[in-house]
Coordinates of C-alpha atoms in Angstrom, one line a residue:
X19 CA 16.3 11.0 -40.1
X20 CA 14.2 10.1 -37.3
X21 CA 14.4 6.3 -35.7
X22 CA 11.8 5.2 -33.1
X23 CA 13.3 2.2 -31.3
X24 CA 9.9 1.5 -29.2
X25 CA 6.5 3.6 -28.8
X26 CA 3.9 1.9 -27.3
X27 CA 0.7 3.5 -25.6
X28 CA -2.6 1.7 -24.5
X29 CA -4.9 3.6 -22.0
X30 CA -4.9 0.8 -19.5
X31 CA -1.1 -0.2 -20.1
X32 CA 1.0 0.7 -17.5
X33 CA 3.8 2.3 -18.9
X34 CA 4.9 4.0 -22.2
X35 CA 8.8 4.3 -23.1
X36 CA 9.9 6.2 -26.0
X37 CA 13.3 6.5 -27.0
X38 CA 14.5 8.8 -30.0
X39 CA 17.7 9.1 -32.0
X40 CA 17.6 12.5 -34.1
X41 CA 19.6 14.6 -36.8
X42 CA 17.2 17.1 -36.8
X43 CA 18.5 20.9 -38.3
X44 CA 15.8 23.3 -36.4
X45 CA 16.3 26.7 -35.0
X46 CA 16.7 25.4 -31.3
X47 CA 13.3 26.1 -28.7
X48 CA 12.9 26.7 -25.8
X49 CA 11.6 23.5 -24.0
X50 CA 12.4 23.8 -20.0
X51 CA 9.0 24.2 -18.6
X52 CA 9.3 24.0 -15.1
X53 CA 7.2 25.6 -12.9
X54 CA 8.6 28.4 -10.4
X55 CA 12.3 26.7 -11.2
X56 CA 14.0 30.3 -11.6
X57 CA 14.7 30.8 -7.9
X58 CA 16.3 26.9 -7.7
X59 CA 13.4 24.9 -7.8
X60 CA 11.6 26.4 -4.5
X61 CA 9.3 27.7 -6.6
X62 CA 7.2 31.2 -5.5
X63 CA 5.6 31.4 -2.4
X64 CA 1.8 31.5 -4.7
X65 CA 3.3 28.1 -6.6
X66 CA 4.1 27.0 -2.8
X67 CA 0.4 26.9 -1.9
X68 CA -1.6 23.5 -1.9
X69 CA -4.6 23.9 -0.1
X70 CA -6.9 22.4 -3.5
X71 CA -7.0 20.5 -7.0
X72 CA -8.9 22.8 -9.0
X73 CA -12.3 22.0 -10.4
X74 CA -10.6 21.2 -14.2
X75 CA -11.7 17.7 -15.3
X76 CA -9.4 15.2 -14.1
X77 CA -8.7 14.3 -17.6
X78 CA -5.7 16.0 -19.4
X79 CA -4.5 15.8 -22.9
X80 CA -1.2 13.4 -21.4
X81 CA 0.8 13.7 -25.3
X82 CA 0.6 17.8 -24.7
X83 CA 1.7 17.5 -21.1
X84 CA 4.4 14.5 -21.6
X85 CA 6.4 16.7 -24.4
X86 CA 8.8 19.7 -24.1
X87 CA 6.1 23.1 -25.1
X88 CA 3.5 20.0 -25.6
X89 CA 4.7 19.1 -29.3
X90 CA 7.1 16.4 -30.6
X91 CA 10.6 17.1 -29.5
X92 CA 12.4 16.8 -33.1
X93 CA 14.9 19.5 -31.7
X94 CA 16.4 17.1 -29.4
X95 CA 19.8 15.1 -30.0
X96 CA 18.2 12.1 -28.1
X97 CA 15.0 12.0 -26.1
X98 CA 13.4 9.5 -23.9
X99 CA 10.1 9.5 -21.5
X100 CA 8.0 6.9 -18.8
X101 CA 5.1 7.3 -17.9
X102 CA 2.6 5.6 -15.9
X103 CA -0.5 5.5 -17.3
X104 CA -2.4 4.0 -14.2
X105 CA -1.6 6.9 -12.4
X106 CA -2.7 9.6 -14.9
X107 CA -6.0 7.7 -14.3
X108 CA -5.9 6.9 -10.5
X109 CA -5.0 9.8 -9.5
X110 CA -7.4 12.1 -7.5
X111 CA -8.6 15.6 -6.6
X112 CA -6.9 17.1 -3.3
X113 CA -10.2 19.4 -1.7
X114 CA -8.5 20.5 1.1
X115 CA -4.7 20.5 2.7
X116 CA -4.4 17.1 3.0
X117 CA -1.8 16.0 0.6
X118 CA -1.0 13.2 2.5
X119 CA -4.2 11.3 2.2
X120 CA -4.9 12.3 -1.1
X121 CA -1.4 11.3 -2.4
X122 CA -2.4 7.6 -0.7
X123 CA -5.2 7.4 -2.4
X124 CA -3.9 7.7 -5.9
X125 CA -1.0 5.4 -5.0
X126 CA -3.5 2.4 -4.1
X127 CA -5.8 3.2 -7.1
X128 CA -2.6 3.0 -9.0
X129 CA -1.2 -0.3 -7.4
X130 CA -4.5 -2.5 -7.8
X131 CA -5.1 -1.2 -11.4
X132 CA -8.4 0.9 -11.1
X133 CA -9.4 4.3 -12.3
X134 CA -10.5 6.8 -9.8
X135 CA -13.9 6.1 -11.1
X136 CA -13.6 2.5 -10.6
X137 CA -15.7 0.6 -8.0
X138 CA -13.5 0.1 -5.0
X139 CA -11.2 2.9 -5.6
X140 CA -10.0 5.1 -3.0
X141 CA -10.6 9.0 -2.8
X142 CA -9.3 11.3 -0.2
X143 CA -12.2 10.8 2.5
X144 CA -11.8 7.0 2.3
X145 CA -7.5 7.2 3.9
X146 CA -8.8 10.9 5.9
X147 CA -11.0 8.0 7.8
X148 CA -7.8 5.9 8.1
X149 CA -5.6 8.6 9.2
X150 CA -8.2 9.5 12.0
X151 CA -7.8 6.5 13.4
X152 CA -4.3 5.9 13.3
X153 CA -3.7 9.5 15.0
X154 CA -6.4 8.3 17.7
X155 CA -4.0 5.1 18.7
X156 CA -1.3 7.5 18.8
X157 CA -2.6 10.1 21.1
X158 CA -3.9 6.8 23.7
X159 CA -0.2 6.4 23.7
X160 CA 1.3 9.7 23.7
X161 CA -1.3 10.1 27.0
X162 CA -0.9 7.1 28.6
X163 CA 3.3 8.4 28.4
X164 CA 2.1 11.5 29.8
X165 CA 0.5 10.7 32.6
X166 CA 2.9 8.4 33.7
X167 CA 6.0 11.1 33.2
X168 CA 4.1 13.0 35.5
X169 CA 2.2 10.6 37.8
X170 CA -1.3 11.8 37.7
X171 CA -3.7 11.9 34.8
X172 CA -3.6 15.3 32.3
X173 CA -7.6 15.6 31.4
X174 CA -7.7 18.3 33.9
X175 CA -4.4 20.5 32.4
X176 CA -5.6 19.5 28.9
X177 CA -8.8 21.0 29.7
X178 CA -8.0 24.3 31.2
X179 CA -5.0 24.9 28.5
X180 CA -7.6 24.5 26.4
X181 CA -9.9 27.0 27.4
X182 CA -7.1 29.5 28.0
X183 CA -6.4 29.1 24.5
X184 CA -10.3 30.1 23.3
X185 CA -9.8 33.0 26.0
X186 CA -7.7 34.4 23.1
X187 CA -9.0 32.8 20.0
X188 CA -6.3 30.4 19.9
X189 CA -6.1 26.8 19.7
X190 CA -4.0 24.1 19.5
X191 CA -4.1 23.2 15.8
X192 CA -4.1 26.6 14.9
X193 CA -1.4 28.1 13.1
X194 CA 0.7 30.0 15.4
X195 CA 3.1 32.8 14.6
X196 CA 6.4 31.7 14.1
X197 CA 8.6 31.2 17.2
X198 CA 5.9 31.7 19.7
X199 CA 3.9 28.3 19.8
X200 CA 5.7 26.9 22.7
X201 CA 6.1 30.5 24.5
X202 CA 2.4 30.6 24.2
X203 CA 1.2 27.4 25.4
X204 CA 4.0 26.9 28.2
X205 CA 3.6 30.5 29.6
X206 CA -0.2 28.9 30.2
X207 CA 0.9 26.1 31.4
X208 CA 2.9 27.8 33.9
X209 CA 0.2 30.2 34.8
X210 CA -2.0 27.2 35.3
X211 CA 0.5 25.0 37.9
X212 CA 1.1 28.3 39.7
X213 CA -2.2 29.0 40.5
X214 CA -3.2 27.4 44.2
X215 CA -7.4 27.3 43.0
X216 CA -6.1 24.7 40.6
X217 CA -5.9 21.6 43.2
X218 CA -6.0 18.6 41.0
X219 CA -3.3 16.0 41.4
X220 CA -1.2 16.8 37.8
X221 CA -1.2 20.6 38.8
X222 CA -0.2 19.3 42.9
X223 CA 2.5 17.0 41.5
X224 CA 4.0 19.8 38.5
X225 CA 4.0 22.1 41.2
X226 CA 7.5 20.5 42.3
X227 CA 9.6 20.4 39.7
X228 CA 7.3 23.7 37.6
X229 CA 6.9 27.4 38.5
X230 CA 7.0 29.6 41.5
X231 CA 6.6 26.7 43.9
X232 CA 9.2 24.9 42.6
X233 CA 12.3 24.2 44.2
X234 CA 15.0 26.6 42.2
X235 CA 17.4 23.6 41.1
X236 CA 14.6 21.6 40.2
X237 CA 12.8 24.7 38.2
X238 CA 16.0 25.5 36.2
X239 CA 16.7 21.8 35.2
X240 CA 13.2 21.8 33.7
X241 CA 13.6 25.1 32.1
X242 CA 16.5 23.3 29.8
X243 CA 13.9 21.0 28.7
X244 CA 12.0 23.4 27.0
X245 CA 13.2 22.6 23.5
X246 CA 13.1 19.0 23.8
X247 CA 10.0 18.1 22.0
X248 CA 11.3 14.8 20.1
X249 CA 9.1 11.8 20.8
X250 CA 10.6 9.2 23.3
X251 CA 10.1 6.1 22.4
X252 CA 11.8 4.0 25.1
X253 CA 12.5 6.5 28.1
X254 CA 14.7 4.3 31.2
X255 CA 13.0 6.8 33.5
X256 CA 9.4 5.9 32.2
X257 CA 9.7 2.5 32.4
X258 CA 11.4 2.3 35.7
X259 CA 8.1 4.6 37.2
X260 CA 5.8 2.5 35.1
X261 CA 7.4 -0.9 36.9
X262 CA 7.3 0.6 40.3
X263 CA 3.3 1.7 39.6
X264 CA 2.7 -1.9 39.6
X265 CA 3.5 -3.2 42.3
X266 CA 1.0 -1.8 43.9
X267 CA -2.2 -0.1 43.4
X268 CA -2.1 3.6 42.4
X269 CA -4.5 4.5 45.6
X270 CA -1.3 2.9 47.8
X271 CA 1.8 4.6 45.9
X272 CA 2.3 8.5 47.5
X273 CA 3.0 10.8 45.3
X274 CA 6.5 11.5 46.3
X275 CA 7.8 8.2 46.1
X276 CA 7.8 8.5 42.4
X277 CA 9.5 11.5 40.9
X278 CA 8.1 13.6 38.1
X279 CA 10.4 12.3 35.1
X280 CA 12.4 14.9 33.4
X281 CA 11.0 14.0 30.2
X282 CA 7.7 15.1 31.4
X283 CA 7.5 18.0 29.0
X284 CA 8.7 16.6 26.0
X285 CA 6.2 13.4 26.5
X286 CA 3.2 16.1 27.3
X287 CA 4.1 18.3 24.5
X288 CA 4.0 15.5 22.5
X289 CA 0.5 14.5 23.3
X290 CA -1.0 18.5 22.9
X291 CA 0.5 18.2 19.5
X292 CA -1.1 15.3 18.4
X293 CA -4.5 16.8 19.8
X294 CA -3.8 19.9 17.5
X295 CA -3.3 17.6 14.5
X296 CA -7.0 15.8 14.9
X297 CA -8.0 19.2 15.1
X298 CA -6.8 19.7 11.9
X299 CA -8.1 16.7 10.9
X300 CA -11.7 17.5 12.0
X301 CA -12.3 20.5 10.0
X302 CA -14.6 21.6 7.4
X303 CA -11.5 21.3 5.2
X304 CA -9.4 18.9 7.0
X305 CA -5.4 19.2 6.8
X306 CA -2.8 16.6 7.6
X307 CA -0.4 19.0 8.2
X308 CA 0.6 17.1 11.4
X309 CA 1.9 14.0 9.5
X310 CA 5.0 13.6 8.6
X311 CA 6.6 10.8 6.6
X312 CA 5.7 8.3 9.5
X313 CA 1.8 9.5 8.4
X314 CA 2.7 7.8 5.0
X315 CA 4.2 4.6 6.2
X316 CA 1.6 3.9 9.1
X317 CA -1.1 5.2 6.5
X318 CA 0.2 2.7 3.6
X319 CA 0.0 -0.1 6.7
X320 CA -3.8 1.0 7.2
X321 CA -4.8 0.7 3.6
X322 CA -3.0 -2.7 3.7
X323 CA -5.5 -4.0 6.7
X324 CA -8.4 -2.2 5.7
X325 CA -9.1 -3.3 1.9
X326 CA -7.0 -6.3 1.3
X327 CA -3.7 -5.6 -0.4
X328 CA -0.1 -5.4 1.0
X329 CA 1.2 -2.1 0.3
X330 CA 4.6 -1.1 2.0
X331 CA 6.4 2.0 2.0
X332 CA 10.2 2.9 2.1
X333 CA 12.4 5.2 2.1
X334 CA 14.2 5.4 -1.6
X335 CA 15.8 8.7 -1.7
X336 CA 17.3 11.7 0.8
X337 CA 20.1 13.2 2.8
X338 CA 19.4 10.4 5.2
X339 CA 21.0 11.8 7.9
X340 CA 18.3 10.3 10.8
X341 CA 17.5 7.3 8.6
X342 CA 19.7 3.8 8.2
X343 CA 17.7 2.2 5.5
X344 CA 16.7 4.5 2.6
X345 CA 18.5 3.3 -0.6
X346 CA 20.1 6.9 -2.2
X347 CA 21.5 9.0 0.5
X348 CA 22.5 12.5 -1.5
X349 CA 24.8 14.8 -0.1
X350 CA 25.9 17.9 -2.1
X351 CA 29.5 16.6 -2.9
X352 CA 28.2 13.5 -4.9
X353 CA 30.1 13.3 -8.4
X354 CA 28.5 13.4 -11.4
X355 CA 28.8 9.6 -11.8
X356 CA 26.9 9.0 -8.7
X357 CA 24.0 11.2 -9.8
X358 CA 23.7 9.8 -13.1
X359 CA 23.8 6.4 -10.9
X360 CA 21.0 7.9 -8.4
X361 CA 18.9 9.5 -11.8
X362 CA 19.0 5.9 -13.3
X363 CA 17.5 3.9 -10.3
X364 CA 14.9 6.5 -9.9
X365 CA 13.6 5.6 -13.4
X366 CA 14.1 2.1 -13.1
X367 CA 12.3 1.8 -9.9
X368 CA 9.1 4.4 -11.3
X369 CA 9.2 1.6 -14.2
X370 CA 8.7 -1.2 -12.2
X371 CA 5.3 -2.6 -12.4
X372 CA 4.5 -3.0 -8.6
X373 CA 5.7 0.7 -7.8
X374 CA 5.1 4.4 -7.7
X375 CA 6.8 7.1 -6.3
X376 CA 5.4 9.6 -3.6
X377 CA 7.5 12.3 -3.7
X378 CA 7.8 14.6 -0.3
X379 CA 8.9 18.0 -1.6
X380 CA 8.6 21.5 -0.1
X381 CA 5.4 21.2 2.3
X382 CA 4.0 18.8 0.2
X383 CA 3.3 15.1 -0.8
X384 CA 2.5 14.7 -4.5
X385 CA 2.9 11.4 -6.8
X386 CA 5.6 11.1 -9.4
X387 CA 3.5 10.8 -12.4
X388 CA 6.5 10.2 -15.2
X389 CA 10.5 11.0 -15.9
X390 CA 12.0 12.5 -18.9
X391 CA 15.7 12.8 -20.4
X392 CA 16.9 14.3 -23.3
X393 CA 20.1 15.5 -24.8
X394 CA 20.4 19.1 -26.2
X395 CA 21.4 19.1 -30.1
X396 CA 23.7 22.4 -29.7
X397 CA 24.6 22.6 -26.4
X398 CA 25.0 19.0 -25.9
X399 CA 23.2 19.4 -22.3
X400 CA 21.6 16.7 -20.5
X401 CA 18.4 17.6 -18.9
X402 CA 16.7 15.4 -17.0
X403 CA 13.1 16.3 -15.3
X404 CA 10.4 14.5 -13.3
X405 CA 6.3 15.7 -13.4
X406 CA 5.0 15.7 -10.1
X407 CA 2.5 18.4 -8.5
X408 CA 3.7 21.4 -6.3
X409 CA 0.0 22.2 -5.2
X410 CA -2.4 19.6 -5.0
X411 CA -2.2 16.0 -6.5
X412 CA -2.6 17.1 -10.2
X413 CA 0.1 15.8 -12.9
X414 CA 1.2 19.3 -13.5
X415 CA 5.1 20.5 -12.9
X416 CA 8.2 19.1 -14.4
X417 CA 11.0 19.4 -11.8
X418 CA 14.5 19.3 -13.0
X419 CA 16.7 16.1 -11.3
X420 CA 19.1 19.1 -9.6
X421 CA 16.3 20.7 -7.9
X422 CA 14.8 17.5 -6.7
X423 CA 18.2 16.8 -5.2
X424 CA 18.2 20.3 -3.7
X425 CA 15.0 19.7 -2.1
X426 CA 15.9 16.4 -0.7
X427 CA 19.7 17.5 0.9
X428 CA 17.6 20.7 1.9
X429 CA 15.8 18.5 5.0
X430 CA 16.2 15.1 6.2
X431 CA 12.4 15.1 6.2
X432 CA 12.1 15.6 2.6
X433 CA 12.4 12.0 0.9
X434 CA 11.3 10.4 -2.1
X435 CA 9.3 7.3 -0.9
X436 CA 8.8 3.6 -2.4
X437 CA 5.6 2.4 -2.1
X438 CA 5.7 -1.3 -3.6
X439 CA 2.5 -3.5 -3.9
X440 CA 3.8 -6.5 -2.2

């Protein structure tokens, strides 16, 4: 006996819902198919890597991939599925390691209803242009903070890091071995400020509070600034040298009435980082690997000024440990009540017409393309599973709802986003 309570599906419709009630007597199958889930959802270091889509047809046979082993479930107690269908068709290729971008794109093909191959639809050079420029106004900040932490302007340091780097094939977007980044680029820094050729004001002011010229109590308080490389958005230090720069001219302020902050290094650390992500940015196969999950929100904001539509993003689920607003926060002791509770808004919000879900797993931002439950006929098991992608944007792994919550409590970073057409 087999009872279909709704099954609707129309290529340009939205969503599809199926719900099943089954007595079904079959030898039991197989049906988890999640990809690289046998070592708790991290998935192998080859399933890890999302540099590109590859060139298969966008297309994809959505029955076959929507389904348990691609056929009819009839071995399941009870079995239900969403989908959204605008999605399956707005979604686009990923050429290069720039998930973020390419995951935006899809989203606001999705949200105002066209197809990839639609006019006015959005591919991943269209938001890369977008990103460009948001990084652009971020780094004439992260400067301006810079030079002001110090009291003379950085071109000059910037410049002669940077050839120091190409001295050794190195560069600032490149990807350094792990735990030597900051030894590298400091250690030149240092070398740089100690060396009496270099006569420009940044290296003449650094050269009081940095390297063998330093004072030895000013040296060692800098020293314990080395790992403070947080952003600082609202620095009492900064603001009190930017108010005493003007009151007067630059030309009549000596250089030792204002004090290098002690934030200096965190604030120009800051700005070299940001210089290595346009580098990233700016390559034959750009990368946004320097974007986090503020990329997505200022990115969504861009979209939203640049073609017309009001797009905002949120945070819907993580361990929100550094974040006051998102909706879910998981922690590993949640009971069972309060993840069925968390599993149940996630498919009520993915069903909501003016929604998708961008998903910000392991290294990785993918779209959540559908959700599926079902209730195991011998075992009486519940299983529930989300498709997303692990390497580029393509609808392609089913991730069980334990390992998405593994992933989230993993990281505060790692979040599952909202992003509402508004």
């Amino acid at each position: 006996l087999i009872e279909v309570f709704s099954f609707t599906s129309f290529r340009r419709q939205s969503f599809v819902r199926v719900c099943l009630v089954m007595d079904v007597k079959e030898e039991r199958k197989e049906t988890m198919i999640n990809d690289g889930e046998s070592n708790g959802g991290e998935g192998t270091k080859k399933e890890q890597q999302y540099e590109k889509d590859t060139d298969d047809m966008e297309e994809m046979n959505i029955s076959q991939l929507l389904f348990p082993d691609g056929v009819f479930p009839a071995n399941k107690a009870k079995f239900s599925v969403s989908y959204n269908n605008r999605l399956f068709h707005g979604w686009v290729k990923q050429p290069s390691p720039a998930c973020a971008v390419a995951s935006l794109a899809g989203a606001y093909n999705a949200l105002t209803r066209r197809s990839r191959d639609d006019q006015g639809s959005l591919h991943q050079p269209d938001v890369l242009i977008l990103f460009k420029e948001i990084l652009q106004d971020r780094l004439d900040m992260n400067k301006a903070k810079a030079c002001r932490s110090i009291g003379a302007d950085i071109a000059s340091l910037v410049e002669k890091l940077t050839i120091k780097l190409q001295e050794e094939n190195k560069s600032l977007g490149m990807k350094f071995e792990k735990g030597t980044k900051k030894k590298i680029i400091w250690g030149h820094i240092r070398d740089l400020v100690d060396n009496l050729e270099n006569t420009e004001p940044v290296f003449e002011r650094l050269r009081t509070v940095y390297g063998k010229h330093a004072k030895k109590e000013q040296e060692q308080e800098m020293e314990e600034e080395d790992a403070d490389d947080e952003e600082i958005e609202n620095d009492d230090d900064e603001i009190a040298a930017e108010k005493k720069i003007s009151q007067r001219s630059k030309d009549e302020v000596e250089l030792e009435e204002i004090p290098v902050s002690p934030k200096w290094k965190s604030m120009l650390f800051l700005y070299l980082e940001g210089l290595g992500g346009m580098e990233k940015l700016n390559r034959e196969k750009p990368s946004t690997g320097h974007f986090g999950n503020w990329g997505i929100t200022s990115g969504c904001a861009a979209i939203s000024r640049a073609y017309d539509v009001q797009l905002r993003c949120s945070p819907f689920m993580g361990k929100g440990k550094r974040v006051s607003n998102i909706i879910h926060k998981l922690s590993i002791r949640d009971p069972e009540e309060m993840i069925e509770e968390q599993w149940r808004d996630l498919v009520s919000t993915f069903n909501r017409e003016d929604t998708v879900l961008l998903f910000h797993l392991t290294n990785h931002y993918a779209l959540v393309y559908a959700t599926r439950e079902w209730v195991d006929e011998e075992t009486n098991d519940v299983v529930r599973e989300l498709l997303t992608a692990r390497k580029g944007q393509r609808p392609s792994s089913w991730i069980s709802f334990s390992d998405v919550r593994k992933i989230l409590i993993g990281w505060p970073g790692y979040q599952m986003m909202k992003i509402a057409k508004i």
